[in-house]
Coordinates of C-alpha atoms and ligand atoms in Angstrom, one line a residue:
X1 CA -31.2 -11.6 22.4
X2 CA -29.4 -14.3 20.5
X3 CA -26.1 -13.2 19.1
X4 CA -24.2 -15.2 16.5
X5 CA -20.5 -14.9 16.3
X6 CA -20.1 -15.9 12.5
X7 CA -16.0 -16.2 11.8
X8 CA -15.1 -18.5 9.1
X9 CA -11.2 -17.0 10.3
X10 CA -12.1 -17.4 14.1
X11 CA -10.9 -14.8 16.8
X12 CA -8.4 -15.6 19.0
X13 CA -9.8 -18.3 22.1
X14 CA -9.1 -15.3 24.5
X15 CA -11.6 -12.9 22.0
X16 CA -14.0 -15.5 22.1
X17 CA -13.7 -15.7 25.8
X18 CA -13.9 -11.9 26.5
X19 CA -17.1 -11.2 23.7
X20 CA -19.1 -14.1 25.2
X21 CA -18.6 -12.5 28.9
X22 CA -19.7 -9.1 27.6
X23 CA -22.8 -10.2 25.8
X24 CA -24.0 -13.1 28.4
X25 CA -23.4 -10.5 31.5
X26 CA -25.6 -8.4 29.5
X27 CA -28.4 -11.3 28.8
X28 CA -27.8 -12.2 25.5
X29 CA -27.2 -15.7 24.2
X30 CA -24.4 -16.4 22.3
X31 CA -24.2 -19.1 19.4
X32 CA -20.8 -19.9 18.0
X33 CA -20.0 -20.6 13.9
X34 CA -16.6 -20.8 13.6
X35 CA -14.3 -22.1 10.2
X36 CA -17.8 -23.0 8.3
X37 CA -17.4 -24.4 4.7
X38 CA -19.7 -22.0 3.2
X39 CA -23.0 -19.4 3.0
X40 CA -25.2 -22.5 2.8
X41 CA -24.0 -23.1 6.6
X42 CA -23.9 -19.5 7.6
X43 CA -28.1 -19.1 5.7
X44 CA -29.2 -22.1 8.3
X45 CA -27.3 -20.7 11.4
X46 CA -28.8 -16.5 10.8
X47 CA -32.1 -18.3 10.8
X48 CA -32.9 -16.9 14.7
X49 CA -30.2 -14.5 15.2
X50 CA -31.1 -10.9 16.4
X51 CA -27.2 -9.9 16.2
X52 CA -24.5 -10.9 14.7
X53 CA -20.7 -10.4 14.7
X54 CA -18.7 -10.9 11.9
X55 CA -14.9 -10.6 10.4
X56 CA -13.9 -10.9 6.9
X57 CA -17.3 -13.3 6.2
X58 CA -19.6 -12.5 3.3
X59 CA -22.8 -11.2 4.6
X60 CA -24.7 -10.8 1.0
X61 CA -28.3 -10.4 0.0
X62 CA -29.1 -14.0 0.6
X63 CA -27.6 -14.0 3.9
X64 CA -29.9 -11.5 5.1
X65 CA -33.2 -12.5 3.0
X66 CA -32.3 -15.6 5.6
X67 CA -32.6 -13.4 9.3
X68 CA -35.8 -12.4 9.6
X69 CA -35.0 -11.6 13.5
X70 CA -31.3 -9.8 12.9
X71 CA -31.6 -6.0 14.0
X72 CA -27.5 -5.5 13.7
X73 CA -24.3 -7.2 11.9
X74 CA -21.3 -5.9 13.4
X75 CA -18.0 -5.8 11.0
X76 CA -15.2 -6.4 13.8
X77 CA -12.4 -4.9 11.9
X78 CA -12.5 -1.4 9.7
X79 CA -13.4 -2.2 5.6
X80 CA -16.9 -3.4 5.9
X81 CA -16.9 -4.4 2.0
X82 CA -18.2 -7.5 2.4
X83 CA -21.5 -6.0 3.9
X84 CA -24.1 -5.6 1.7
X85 CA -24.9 -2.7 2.8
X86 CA -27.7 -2.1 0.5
X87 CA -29.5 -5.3 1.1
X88 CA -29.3 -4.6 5.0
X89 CA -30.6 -1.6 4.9
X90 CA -33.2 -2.7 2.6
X91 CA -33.7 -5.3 5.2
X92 CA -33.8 -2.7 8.3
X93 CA -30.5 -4.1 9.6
X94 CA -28.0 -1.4 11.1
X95 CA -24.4 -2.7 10.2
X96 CA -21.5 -1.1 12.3
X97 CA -17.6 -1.3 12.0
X98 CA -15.3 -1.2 14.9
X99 CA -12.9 1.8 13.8
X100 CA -9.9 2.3 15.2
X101 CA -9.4 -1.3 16.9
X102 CA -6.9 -2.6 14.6
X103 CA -5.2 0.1 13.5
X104 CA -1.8 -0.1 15.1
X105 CA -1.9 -3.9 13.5
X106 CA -2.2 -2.7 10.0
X107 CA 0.3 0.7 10.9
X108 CA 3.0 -1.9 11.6
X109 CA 2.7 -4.0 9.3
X110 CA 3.1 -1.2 6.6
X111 CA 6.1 -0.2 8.2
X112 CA 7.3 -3.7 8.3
X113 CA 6.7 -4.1 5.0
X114 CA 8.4 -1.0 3.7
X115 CA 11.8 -2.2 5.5
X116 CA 11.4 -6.2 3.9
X117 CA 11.1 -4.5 0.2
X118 CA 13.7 -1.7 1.4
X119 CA 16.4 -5.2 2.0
X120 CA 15.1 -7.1 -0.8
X121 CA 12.8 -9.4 1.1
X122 CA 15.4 -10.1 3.6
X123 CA 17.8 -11.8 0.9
X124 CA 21.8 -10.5 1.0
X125 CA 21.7 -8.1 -2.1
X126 CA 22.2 -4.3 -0.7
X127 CA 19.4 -2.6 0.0
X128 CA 18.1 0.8 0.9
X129 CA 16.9 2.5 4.3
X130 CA 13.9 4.1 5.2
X131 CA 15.2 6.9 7.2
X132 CA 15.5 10.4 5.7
X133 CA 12.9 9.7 2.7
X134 CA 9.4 11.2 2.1
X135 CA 6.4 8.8 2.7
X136 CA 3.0 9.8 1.6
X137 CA -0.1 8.4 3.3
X138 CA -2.8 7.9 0.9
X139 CA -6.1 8.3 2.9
X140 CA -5.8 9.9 6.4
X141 CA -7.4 7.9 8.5
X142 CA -7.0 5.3 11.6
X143 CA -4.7 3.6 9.9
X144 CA -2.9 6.0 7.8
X145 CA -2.1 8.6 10.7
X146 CA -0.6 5.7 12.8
X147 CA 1.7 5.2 9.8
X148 CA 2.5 9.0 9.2
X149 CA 3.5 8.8 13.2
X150 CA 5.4 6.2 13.1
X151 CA 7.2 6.9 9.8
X152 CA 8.0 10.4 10.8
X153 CA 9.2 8.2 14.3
X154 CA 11.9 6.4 12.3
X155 CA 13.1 9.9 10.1
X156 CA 10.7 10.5 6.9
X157 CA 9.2 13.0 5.7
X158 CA 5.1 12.4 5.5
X159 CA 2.7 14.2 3.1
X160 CA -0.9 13.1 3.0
X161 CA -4.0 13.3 1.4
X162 CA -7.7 12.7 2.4
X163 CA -10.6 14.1 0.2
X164 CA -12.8 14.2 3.7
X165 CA -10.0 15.9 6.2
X166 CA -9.1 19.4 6.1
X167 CA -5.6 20.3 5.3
X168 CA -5.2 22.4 8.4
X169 CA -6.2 18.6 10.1
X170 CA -3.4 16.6 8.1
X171 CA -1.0 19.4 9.4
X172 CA -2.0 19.6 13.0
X173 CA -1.7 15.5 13.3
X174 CA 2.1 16.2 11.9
X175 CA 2.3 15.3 8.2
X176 CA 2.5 17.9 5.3
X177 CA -0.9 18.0 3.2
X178 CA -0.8 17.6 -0.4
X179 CA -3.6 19.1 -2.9
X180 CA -3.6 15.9 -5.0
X181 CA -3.4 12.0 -5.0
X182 CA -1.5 12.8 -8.1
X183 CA 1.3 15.2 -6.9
X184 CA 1.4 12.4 -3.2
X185 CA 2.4 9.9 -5.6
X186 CA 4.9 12.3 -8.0
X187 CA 6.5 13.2 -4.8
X188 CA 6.7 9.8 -2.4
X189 CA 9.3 7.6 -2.1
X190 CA 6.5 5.0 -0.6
X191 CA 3.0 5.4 -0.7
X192 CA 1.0 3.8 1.6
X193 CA -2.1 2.5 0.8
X194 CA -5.3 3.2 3.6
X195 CA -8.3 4.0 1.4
X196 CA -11.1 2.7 1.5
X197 CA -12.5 -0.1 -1.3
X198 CA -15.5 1.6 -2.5
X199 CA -17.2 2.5 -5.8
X200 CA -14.5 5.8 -6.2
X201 CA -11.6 4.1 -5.2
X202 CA -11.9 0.4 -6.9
X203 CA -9.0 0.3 -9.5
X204 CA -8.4 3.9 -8.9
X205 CA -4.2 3.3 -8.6
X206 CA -2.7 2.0 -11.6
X207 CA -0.1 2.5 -14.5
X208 CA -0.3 6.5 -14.7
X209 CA 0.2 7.3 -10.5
X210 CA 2.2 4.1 -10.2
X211 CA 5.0 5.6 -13.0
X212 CA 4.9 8.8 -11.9
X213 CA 6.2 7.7 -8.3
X214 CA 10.0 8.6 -8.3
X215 CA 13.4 6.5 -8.7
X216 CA 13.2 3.2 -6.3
X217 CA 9.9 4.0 -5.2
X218 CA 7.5 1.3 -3.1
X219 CA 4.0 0.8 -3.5
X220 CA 2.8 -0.6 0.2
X221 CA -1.0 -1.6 0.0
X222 CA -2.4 -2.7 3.5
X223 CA -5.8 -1.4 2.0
X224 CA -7.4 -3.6 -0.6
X225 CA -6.2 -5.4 -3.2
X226 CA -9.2 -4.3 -5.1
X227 CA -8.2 -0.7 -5.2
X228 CA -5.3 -1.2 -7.4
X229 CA -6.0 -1.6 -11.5
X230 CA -3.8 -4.5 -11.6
X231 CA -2.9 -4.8 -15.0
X232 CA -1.9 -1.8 -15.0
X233 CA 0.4 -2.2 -12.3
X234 CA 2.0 -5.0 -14.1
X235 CA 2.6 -2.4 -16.7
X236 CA 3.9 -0.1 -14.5
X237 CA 6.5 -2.7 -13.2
X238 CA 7.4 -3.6 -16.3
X239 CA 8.0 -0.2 -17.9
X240 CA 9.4 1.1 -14.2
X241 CA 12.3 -1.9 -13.1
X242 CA 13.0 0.2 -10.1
X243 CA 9.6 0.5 -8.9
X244 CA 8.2 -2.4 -6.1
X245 CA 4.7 -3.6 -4.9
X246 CA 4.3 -4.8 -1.5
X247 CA 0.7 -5.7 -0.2
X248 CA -1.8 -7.3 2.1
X249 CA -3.1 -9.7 -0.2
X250 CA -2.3 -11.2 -3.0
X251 CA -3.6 -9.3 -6.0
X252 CA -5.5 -11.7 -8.8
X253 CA -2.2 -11.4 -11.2
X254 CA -0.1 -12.6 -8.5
X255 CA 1.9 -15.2 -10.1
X256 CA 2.6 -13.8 -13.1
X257 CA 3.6 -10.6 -10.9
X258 CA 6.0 -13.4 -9.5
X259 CA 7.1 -14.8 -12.3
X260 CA 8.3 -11.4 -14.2
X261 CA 9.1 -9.3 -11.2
X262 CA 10.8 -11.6 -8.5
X263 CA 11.8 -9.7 -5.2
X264 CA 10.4 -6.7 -6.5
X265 CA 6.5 -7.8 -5.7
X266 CA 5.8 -8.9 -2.7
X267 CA 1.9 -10.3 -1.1
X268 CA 0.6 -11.9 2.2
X269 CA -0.6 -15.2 1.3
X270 CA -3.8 -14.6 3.4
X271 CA -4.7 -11.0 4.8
X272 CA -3.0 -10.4 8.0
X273 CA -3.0 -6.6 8.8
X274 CA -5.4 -7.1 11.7
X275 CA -3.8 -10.7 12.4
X276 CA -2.6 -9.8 15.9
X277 CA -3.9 -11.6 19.5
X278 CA -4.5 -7.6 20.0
X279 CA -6.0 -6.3 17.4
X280 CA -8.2 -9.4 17.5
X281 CA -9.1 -8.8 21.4
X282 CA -9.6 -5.0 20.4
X283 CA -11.8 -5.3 17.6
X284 CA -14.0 -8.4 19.1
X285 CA -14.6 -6.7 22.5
X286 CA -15.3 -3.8 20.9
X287 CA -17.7 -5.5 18.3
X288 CA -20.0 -6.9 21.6
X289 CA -19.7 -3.6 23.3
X290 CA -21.2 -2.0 20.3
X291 CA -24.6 -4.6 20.2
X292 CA -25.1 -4.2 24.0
X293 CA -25.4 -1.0 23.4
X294 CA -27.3 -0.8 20.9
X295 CA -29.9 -2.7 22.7
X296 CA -29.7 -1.4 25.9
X297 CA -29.5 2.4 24.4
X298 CA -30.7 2.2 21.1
X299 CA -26.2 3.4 20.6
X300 CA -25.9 3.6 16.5
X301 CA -22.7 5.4 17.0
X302 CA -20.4 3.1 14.9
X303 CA -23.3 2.4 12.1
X304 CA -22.1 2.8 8.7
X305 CA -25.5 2.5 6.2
X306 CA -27.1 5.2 7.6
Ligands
LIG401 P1 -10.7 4.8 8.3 O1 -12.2 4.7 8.0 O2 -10.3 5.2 9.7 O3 -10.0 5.7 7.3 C1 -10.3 5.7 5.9 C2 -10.0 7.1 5.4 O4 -10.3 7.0 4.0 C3 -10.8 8.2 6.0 O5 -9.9 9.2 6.5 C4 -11.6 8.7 4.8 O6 -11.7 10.1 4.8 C5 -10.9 8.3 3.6 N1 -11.7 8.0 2.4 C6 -13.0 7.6 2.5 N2 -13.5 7.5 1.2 C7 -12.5 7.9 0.4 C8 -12.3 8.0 -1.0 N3 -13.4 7.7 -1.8 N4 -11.1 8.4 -1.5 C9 -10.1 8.6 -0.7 N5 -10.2 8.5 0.7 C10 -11.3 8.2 1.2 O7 -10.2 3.3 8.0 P2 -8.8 2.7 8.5 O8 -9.0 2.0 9.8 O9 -7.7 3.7 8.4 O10 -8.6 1.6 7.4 C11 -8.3 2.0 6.0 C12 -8.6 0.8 5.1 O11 -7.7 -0.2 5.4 C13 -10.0 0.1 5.4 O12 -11.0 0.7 4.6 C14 -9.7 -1.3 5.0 O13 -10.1 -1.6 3.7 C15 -8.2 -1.5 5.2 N6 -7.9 -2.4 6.3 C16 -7.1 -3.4 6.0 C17 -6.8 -4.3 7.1 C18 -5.9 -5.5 6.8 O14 -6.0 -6.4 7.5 N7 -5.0 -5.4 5.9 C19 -7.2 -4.0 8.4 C20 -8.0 -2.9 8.6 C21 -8.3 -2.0 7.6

């Protein structure tokens, strides 16, 4: 089978090293596209693919129209957003995610961030400490249990909430389940950010959960930037001076957020949640495990347009 590795952000050499091994051992053919310009390069090079393995790359309608031959995309990393998933199934393509393989990347880096805002971005002013606060983990997943552990690790208090995990679940992992997104957000000195960006959840956090957070509360978004209404939350940091924003990546409004709000907004130039040499191996291993065995097996485990 021929398997195209499409990565306008490439993996790691070592990735690239360790996914070609899996798939040629298993017979495949492997064809390499790494920091191309645009979809006009990534149209020609799907022309004869049967698989392919991609990151953060756009994967649209026109993309696929273009693969007659591609049975399976697979999204190394979690979000798989920028999948159409429609157009894929439409096309008979499966499309998997690699769950799970980055998570500790992203868990750390909310953490991390949560201290940098905490010491006002690492500047002399006094600051505040984590420990003995309450953190509440929006969305209970890969990522957001990894933060409730390590949070509870350094002395907070987690809540939770997850529409799609029982609250005996949220309990028996170690955090305190809430009923609502609403009363996480009244009751959370940082909220942290892990759901998904998906019809329901696209500018679902803005000026009303934002101002109800309490006194010298942080917003930490690892998610996507797209959940957040962000005029709203320029609102909200306007009417709220004590409030901060912290996220991986720069919202659209991020230079006005700048401009007004100084040390109290902070963004990653460029998403970097999953930007470890680990989470990089992880995810791309994982990613050519997944099409070997899903052509050796007929393995849809990981498929997410079912
Ligand atoms: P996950 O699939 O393990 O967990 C997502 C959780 O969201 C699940 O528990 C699910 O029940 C919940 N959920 C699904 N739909 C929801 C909805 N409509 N409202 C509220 N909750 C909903 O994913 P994960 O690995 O924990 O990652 C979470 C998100 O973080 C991803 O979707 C992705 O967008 C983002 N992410 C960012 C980076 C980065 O580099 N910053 C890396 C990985 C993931």
């Amino acid at each position: 089978m021929k398997v195209l590795i499409a990565t306008q952000k490439p993996f790691a050499a070592a990735a690239v090293k360790g996914i070609r091994e899996i798939l040629e051992n298993a017979g495949n053919e492997v064809v390499l596209l790494e920091k191309y310009p645009g979809e006009d390069e990534l149209v020609a090079a799907v022309a004869d693919a049967e698989a392919m393995i991609v990151r953060s790359d756009k994967v649209t309608a026109r993309v696929l129209d273009a693969a007659p031959k591609l049975k399976i995309v697979v999204r190394a990393g979690a979000g798989f957003d920028n999948v159409d998933l429609a157009a894929a199934t439409a096309h008979g393509v499966v499309v998997e995610n690699t769950p799970g393989q980055n998570s500790n990347a992203v868990a750390e880096l909310a953490i991390a961030m949560m201290i940098f805002m905490c010491r006002n971005q690492f500047t002399p002013a006094t600051g505040s400490e984590i420990q003995g606060k309450r953190i509440g983990i929006q969305a209970f997943g890969n990522v957001g249990r990894l933060v409730g552990k390590k949070a509870e690790a350094l002395g907070l208090k987690v809540l939770a909430v997850d529409p799609f995990i029982p609250a005996e679940k949220i309990a028996e992992a170690g955090a305190q389940p809430v009923g609502s997104v609403a009363e996480l957000y009244a009751s959370s000195d940082f909220v942290s950010v892990h759901i998904p960006a998906t019809p329901e959840t696209i500018g679902s956090i803005g000026y009303d959960l934002i101002t109800s957070m309490p006194k010298g509360a942080v917003l930490v978004n690892t998610a996507r930037k797209e959940v957040i209404d962000e005029a709203g939350l320029e609102k909200a940091l306007e009417d709220r001076p004590d409030i901060k924003y912290v996220t991986d990546v720069a919202p659209d409004n991020y230079a006005a957020l700048q401009e007004k709000f100084g040390l109290r907004v902070f963004a990653t130039p460029k998403k970097m949640g999953a930007q470890t040499s680990e989470a990089n191996v992880n995810a791309g291993l994982a990613a050519a495990r997944q099409i070997v065995a899903f052509f050796t097996e007929g393995c849809t485990r990981f498929q997410v347009n079912r």
